[in-house]
Amino acid sequence: MTTAAEILGLYTGKPEQRWDGKAPSAIRKNRVGGSVFVTETGISDDQQADLEVHGGPEKALHHYPSEHYADWAELFGTDGFAYEPGTFGENISSHGFTETDLCIGDVFAVGSVRLQIAQGRQPCWKLNLHTSNPALAANFQKTGKTGWYYRVLETGHIQAGDTMVLIERPCPDWNLRNVIIARFNPRLDSTTALALSNLPELAAPWRASFAKKADPDYLEDTSRRLPGG
């Protein structure tokens, strides 16, 4: 597994009213240059539109590996949207590792900051509208290519060109991609769901979701989140 990656770009955004009849969104990010300060809730001038489901200490930074963009461009073409780093609402774009190489709870040193993987991304209808691709959010889930969120263990400065280095792996049995796939698996076995619901390194909302999935009769309703219906 690859345990280091180079930061290609850092991105921030502010809430915008993008779509008639829909909630505002800060998914459109702009590249920022130079050194940026990372607080416990993310890059200092980044904002989120709906703090009930975005942002906060368990979703301080969203990281999306640049390697996936070529896959999306091949699958969907680029006539309707330019699939390139920084365009999925991420704060960090990198080259070097993907979900397959990482685990829940991994801790990284980058610049003067320490970051820990807390959870994967739960894609929603805003991603579909932002990219003009109604199939993208569902394909994020299906493939596990969602990117991931960090909690900030030590605040400090980072910048493009910095190398992220894995310095601690407390949960080697919980591969990140496997956990993301499990999160969206409607037929996940109860034993796995129960184990993940008790994993302290996993963000609380995901632990709660796995606790529900431990009930074999539980059926999650994604009809509003994915298409925005």
Short mmCIF file of C-alpha atoms in Angstrom, two decimals:
data_model
loop_
_atom_site.label_atom_id
_atom_site.label_comp_id
_atom_site.label_asym_id
_atom_site.label_seq_id
_atom_site.Cartn_x
_atom_site.Cartn_y
_atom_site.Cartn_z
CA MET A 1 0.00 0.00 0.00
CA THR A 2 1.13 3.55 -0.73
CA THR A 3 1.37 5.59 2.46
CA ALA A 4 2.40 9.03 1.17
CA ALA A 5 0.86 11.52 -1.24
CA GLU A 6 1.61 14.97 -2.61
CA ILE A 7 -0.95 17.75 -2.17
CA LEU A 8 -1.74 19.07 -5.66
CA GLY A 9 -4.15 21.80 -4.59
CA LEU A 10 -6.15 23.26 -1.72
CA TYR A 11 -9.67 24.60 -2.18
CA THR A 12 -12.20 26.68 -0.26
CA GLY A 13 -15.70 27.95 -0.96
CA LYS A 14 -18.66 29.91 0.35
CA PRO A 15 -22.39 29.08 0.27
CA GLU A 16 -24.18 30.05 -2.94
CA GLN A 17 -27.79 29.87 -4.08
CA ARG A 18 -27.10 27.69 -7.11
CA TRP A 19 -30.43 26.06 -7.93
CA ASP A 20 -34.00 27.37 -7.80
CA GLY A 21 -36.04 25.76 -5.06
CA LYS A 22 -33.01 24.02 -3.56
CA ALA A 23 -30.89 24.70 -0.50
CA PRO A 24 -27.68 26.73 -0.86
CA SER A 25 -24.41 24.90 -1.33
CA ALA A 26 -20.68 25.56 -0.97
CA ILE A 27 -19.70 22.63 -3.18
CA ARG A 28 -18.11 24.96 -5.74
CA LYS A 29 -14.59 25.53 -4.42
CA ASN A 30 -11.79 27.80 -5.60
CA ARG A 31 -8.10 27.01 -5.49
CA VAL A 32 -6.12 28.92 -2.86
CA GLY A 33 -2.42 29.63 -3.11
CA GLY A 34 0.33 29.66 -0.54
CA SER A 35 0.18 28.47 3.03
CA VAL A 36 -3.26 28.14 4.65
CA PHE A 37 -4.14 27.75 8.31
CA VAL A 38 -6.07 24.64 9.32
CA THR A 39 -8.26 24.95 12.39
CA GLU A 40 -10.14 22.18 14.20
CA THR A 41 -12.99 22.71 11.73
CA GLY A 42 -10.95 23.04 8.54
CA ILE A 43 -9.23 25.67 6.40
CA SER A 44 -9.80 29.01 8.09
CA ASP A 45 -11.76 30.71 5.28
CA ASP A 46 -13.73 27.69 4.05
CA GLN A 47 -17.48 27.67 4.74
CA GLN A 48 -20.38 25.22 4.60
CA ALA A 49 -24.03 25.91 3.80
CA ASP A 50 -25.75 23.35 6.04
CA LEU A 51 -23.85 22.75 9.27
CA GLU A 52 -26.22 19.94 10.27
CA VAL A 53 -24.77 17.66 7.59
CA HIS A 54 -21.52 19.37 6.55
CA GLY A 55 -18.49 20.70 8.37
CA GLY A 56 -17.63 20.37 12.03
CA PRO A 57 -14.72 18.58 13.72
CA GLU A 58 -15.50 15.17 12.17
CA LYS A 59 -15.71 16.65 8.66
CA ALA A 60 -13.05 19.33 8.95
CA LEU A 61 -11.46 18.65 5.55
CA HIS A 62 -12.62 16.66 2.56
CA HIS A 63 -9.88 14.90 0.60
CA TYR A 64 -10.40 13.58 -2.92
CA PRO A 65 -7.64 11.72 -4.77
CA SER A 66 -6.90 13.09 -8.22
CA GLU A 67 -6.48 9.57 -9.58
CA HIS A 68 -10.25 9.06 -9.78
CA TYR A 69 -10.98 11.89 -12.19
CA ALA A 70 -9.72 10.01 -15.24
CA ASP A 71 -12.09 7.15 -14.36
CA TRP A 72 -15.09 9.49 -14.23
CA ALA A 73 -14.10 11.22 -17.46
CA GLU A 74 -13.80 7.85 -19.20
CA LEU A 75 -17.15 6.69 -17.83
CA PHE A 76 -19.20 9.82 -18.43
CA GLY A 77 -17.22 11.86 -20.96
CA THR A 78 -16.34 15.53 -20.48
CA ASP A 79 -18.91 17.31 -22.64
CA GLY A 80 -21.14 18.23 -19.69
CA PHE A 81 -18.50 18.65 -16.98
CA ALA A 82 -14.72 18.88 -16.78
CA TYR A 83 -13.66 16.07 -14.46
CA GLU A 84 -10.49 17.54 -12.99
CA PRO A 85 -8.97 18.00 -9.52
CA GLY A 86 -10.79 20.44 -7.28
CA THR A 87 -14.19 20.11 -8.94
CA PHE A 88 -16.01 17.75 -6.55
CA GLY A 89 -16.09 20.13 -3.58
CA GLU A 90 -12.95 18.76 -1.96
CA ASN A 91 -10.57 20.81 0.16
CA ILE A 92 -7.53 18.68 -0.67
CA SER A 93 -6.58 17.15 -4.01
CA SER A 94 -3.63 14.78 -4.02
CA HIS A 95 -1.66 12.23 -5.97
CA GLY A 96 -0.23 9.15 -4.32
CA PHE A 97 -2.92 7.15 -2.55
CA THR A 98 -6.63 6.36 -2.80
CA GLU A 99 -9.23 4.81 -0.49
CA THR A 100 -7.85 1.34 -1.26
CA ASP A 101 -4.48 2.22 0.30
CA LEU A 102 -5.83 3.67 3.55
CA CYS A 103 -7.68 2.71 6.72
CA ILE A 104 -10.15 4.37 9.04
CA GLY A 105 -8.20 6.14 11.78
CA ASP A 106 -5.02 6.65 9.75
CA VAL A 107 -3.04 9.64 11.02
CA PHE A 108 -1.00 11.84 8.69
CA ALA A 109 1.67 14.45 9.14
CA VAL A 110 1.51 17.27 6.58
CA GLY A 111 3.10 20.67 7.01
CA SER A 112 2.67 21.45 10.70
CA VAL A 113 -0.72 19.69 10.83
CA ARG A 114 -1.80 16.24 12.03
CA LEU A 115 -4.92 14.78 10.41
CA GLN A 116 -6.91 11.60 11.06
CA ILE A 117 -9.32 9.87 8.69
CA ALA A 118 -12.73 9.95 10.36
CA GLN A 119 -15.19 8.75 7.69
CA GLY A 120 -15.94 8.51 4.00
CA ARG A 121 -18.14 10.92 2.07
CA GLN A 122 -21.86 10.35 1.86
CA PRO A 123 -22.69 11.82 -1.57
CA CYS A 124 -25.96 13.61 -2.19
CA TRP A 125 -28.01 15.29 -4.89
CA LYS A 126 -25.88 18.45 -4.73
CA LEU A 127 -23.03 16.53 -6.35
CA ASN A 128 -25.37 15.52 -9.19
CA LEU A 129 -26.57 19.07 -9.81
CA HIS A 130 -23.10 20.56 -9.47
CA THR A 131 -21.72 18.24 -12.16
CA SER A 132 -24.91 18.11 -14.28
CA ASN A 133 -24.68 14.33 -13.93
CA PRO A 134 -27.71 12.71 -12.23
CA ALA A 135 -25.85 9.38 -11.95
CA LEU A 136 -22.69 10.57 -10.20
CA ALA A 137 -23.69 10.33 -6.52
CA ALA A 138 -24.96 6.77 -6.95
CA ASN A 139 -21.76 5.83 -8.75
CA PHE A 140 -19.69 7.35 -5.96
CA GLN A 141 -21.40 4.95 -3.57
CA LYS A 142 -21.23 1.94 -5.87
CA THR A 143 -17.49 2.25 -6.48
CA GLY A 144 -16.39 3.52 -3.08
CA LYS A 145 -14.61 6.43 -4.79
CA THR A 146 -16.12 9.00 -2.43
CA GLY A 147 -13.03 10.55 -0.93
CA TRP A 148 -12.90 10.95 2.84
CA TYR A 149 -13.04 13.39 5.73
CA TYR A 150 -10.44 14.25 8.35
CA ARG A 151 -10.58 15.35 11.94
CA VAL A 152 -7.76 17.72 12.88
CA LEU A 153 -5.58 16.41 15.70
CA GLU A 154 -3.09 19.30 15.55
CA THR A 155 -3.80 22.64 13.90
CA GLY A 156 -1.24 24.40 11.76
CA HIS A 157 -0.33 25.32 8.19
CA ILE A 158 -0.32 23.34 4.95
CA GLN A 159 0.18 24.24 1.30
CA ALA A 160 0.18 22.70 -2.16
CA GLY A 161 3.36 20.73 -2.72
CA ASP A 162 3.44 19.39 0.84
CA THR A 163 3.76 15.64 1.25
CA MET A 164 1.27 13.79 3.43
CA VAL A 165 2.95 10.93 5.29
CA LEU A 166 1.19 8.17 7.21
CA ILE A 167 2.54 8.15 10.76
CA GLU A 168 0.02 5.97 12.61
CA ARG A 169 -2.43 3.20 11.67
CA PRO A 170 -4.55 2.22 14.68
CA CYS A 171 -7.15 0.25 12.66
CA PRO A 172 -5.27 -1.89 10.11
CA ASP A 173 -8.21 -4.28 9.76
CA TRP A 174 -10.60 -1.55 8.57
CA ASN A 175 -9.62 -0.64 5.03
CA LEU A 176 -11.18 2.70 4.09
CA ARG A 177 -12.70 1.58 0.79
CA ASN A 178 -14.17 -1.51 2.44
CA VAL A 179 -15.77 0.59 5.17
CA ILE A 180 -17.22 3.00 2.60
CA ILE A 181 -18.67 0.10 0.61
CA ALA A 182 -20.06 -1.36 3.84
CA ARG A 183 -21.71 1.95 4.74
CA PHE A 184 -23.82 1.84 1.57
CA ASN A 185 -24.42 -1.93 1.48
CA PRO A 186 -28.12 -2.56 2.23
CA ARG A 187 -27.36 -6.23 2.97
CA LEU A 188 -24.37 -5.74 5.24
CA ASP A 189 -23.97 -8.58 7.71
CA SER A 190 -24.85 -7.74 11.28
CA THR A 191 -21.49 -8.77 12.70
CA THR A 192 -19.58 -6.29 10.55
CA ALA A 193 -22.12 -3.55 11.20
CA LEU A 194 -21.93 -4.08 14.95
CA ALA A 195 -18.14 -4.05 14.94
CA LEU A 196 -18.04 -0.78 13.00
CA SER A 197 -20.64 0.78 15.29
CA ASN A 198 -18.15 0.31 18.14
CA LEU A 199 -15.03 1.54 16.33
CA PRO A 200 -13.92 4.66 18.25
CA GLU A 201 -11.84 6.07 15.39
CA LEU A 202 -14.91 6.17 13.14
CA ALA A 203 -16.95 9.40 13.18
CA ALA A 204 -20.01 9.28 15.44
CA PRO A 205 -22.62 9.65 12.65
CA TRP A 206 -21.18 6.68 10.80
CA ARG A 207 -21.03 4.61 13.99
CA ALA A 208 -24.72 5.43 14.54
CA SER A 209 -25.57 4.38 10.99
CA PHE A 210 -23.77 1.07 11.41
CA ALA A 211 -25.61 0.51 14.70
CA LYS A 212 -28.88 0.76 12.77
CA LYS A 213 -27.57 -1.58 10.07
CA ALA A 214 -26.81 -4.19 12.73
CA ASP A 215 -30.57 -4.78 12.82
CA PRO A 216 -31.24 -7.21 9.95
CA ASP A 217 -34.71 -5.70 9.45
CA TYR A 218 -33.42 -2.14 9.04
CA LEU A 219 -33.80 -0.59 5.58
CA GLU A 220 -32.16 2.77 4.93
CA ASP A 221 -34.11 5.24 2.81
CA THR A 222 -31.80 7.10 0.37
CA SER A 223 -34.58 8.35 -1.92
CA ARG A 224 -34.20 11.96 -0.81
CA ARG A 225 -30.43 12.13 -0.40
CA LEU A 226 -29.28 10.73 -3.74
CA PRO A 227 -31.63 12.30 -6.30
CA GLY A 228 -32.72 15.20 -4.06
CA GLY A 229 -36.33 14.27 -4.50
#
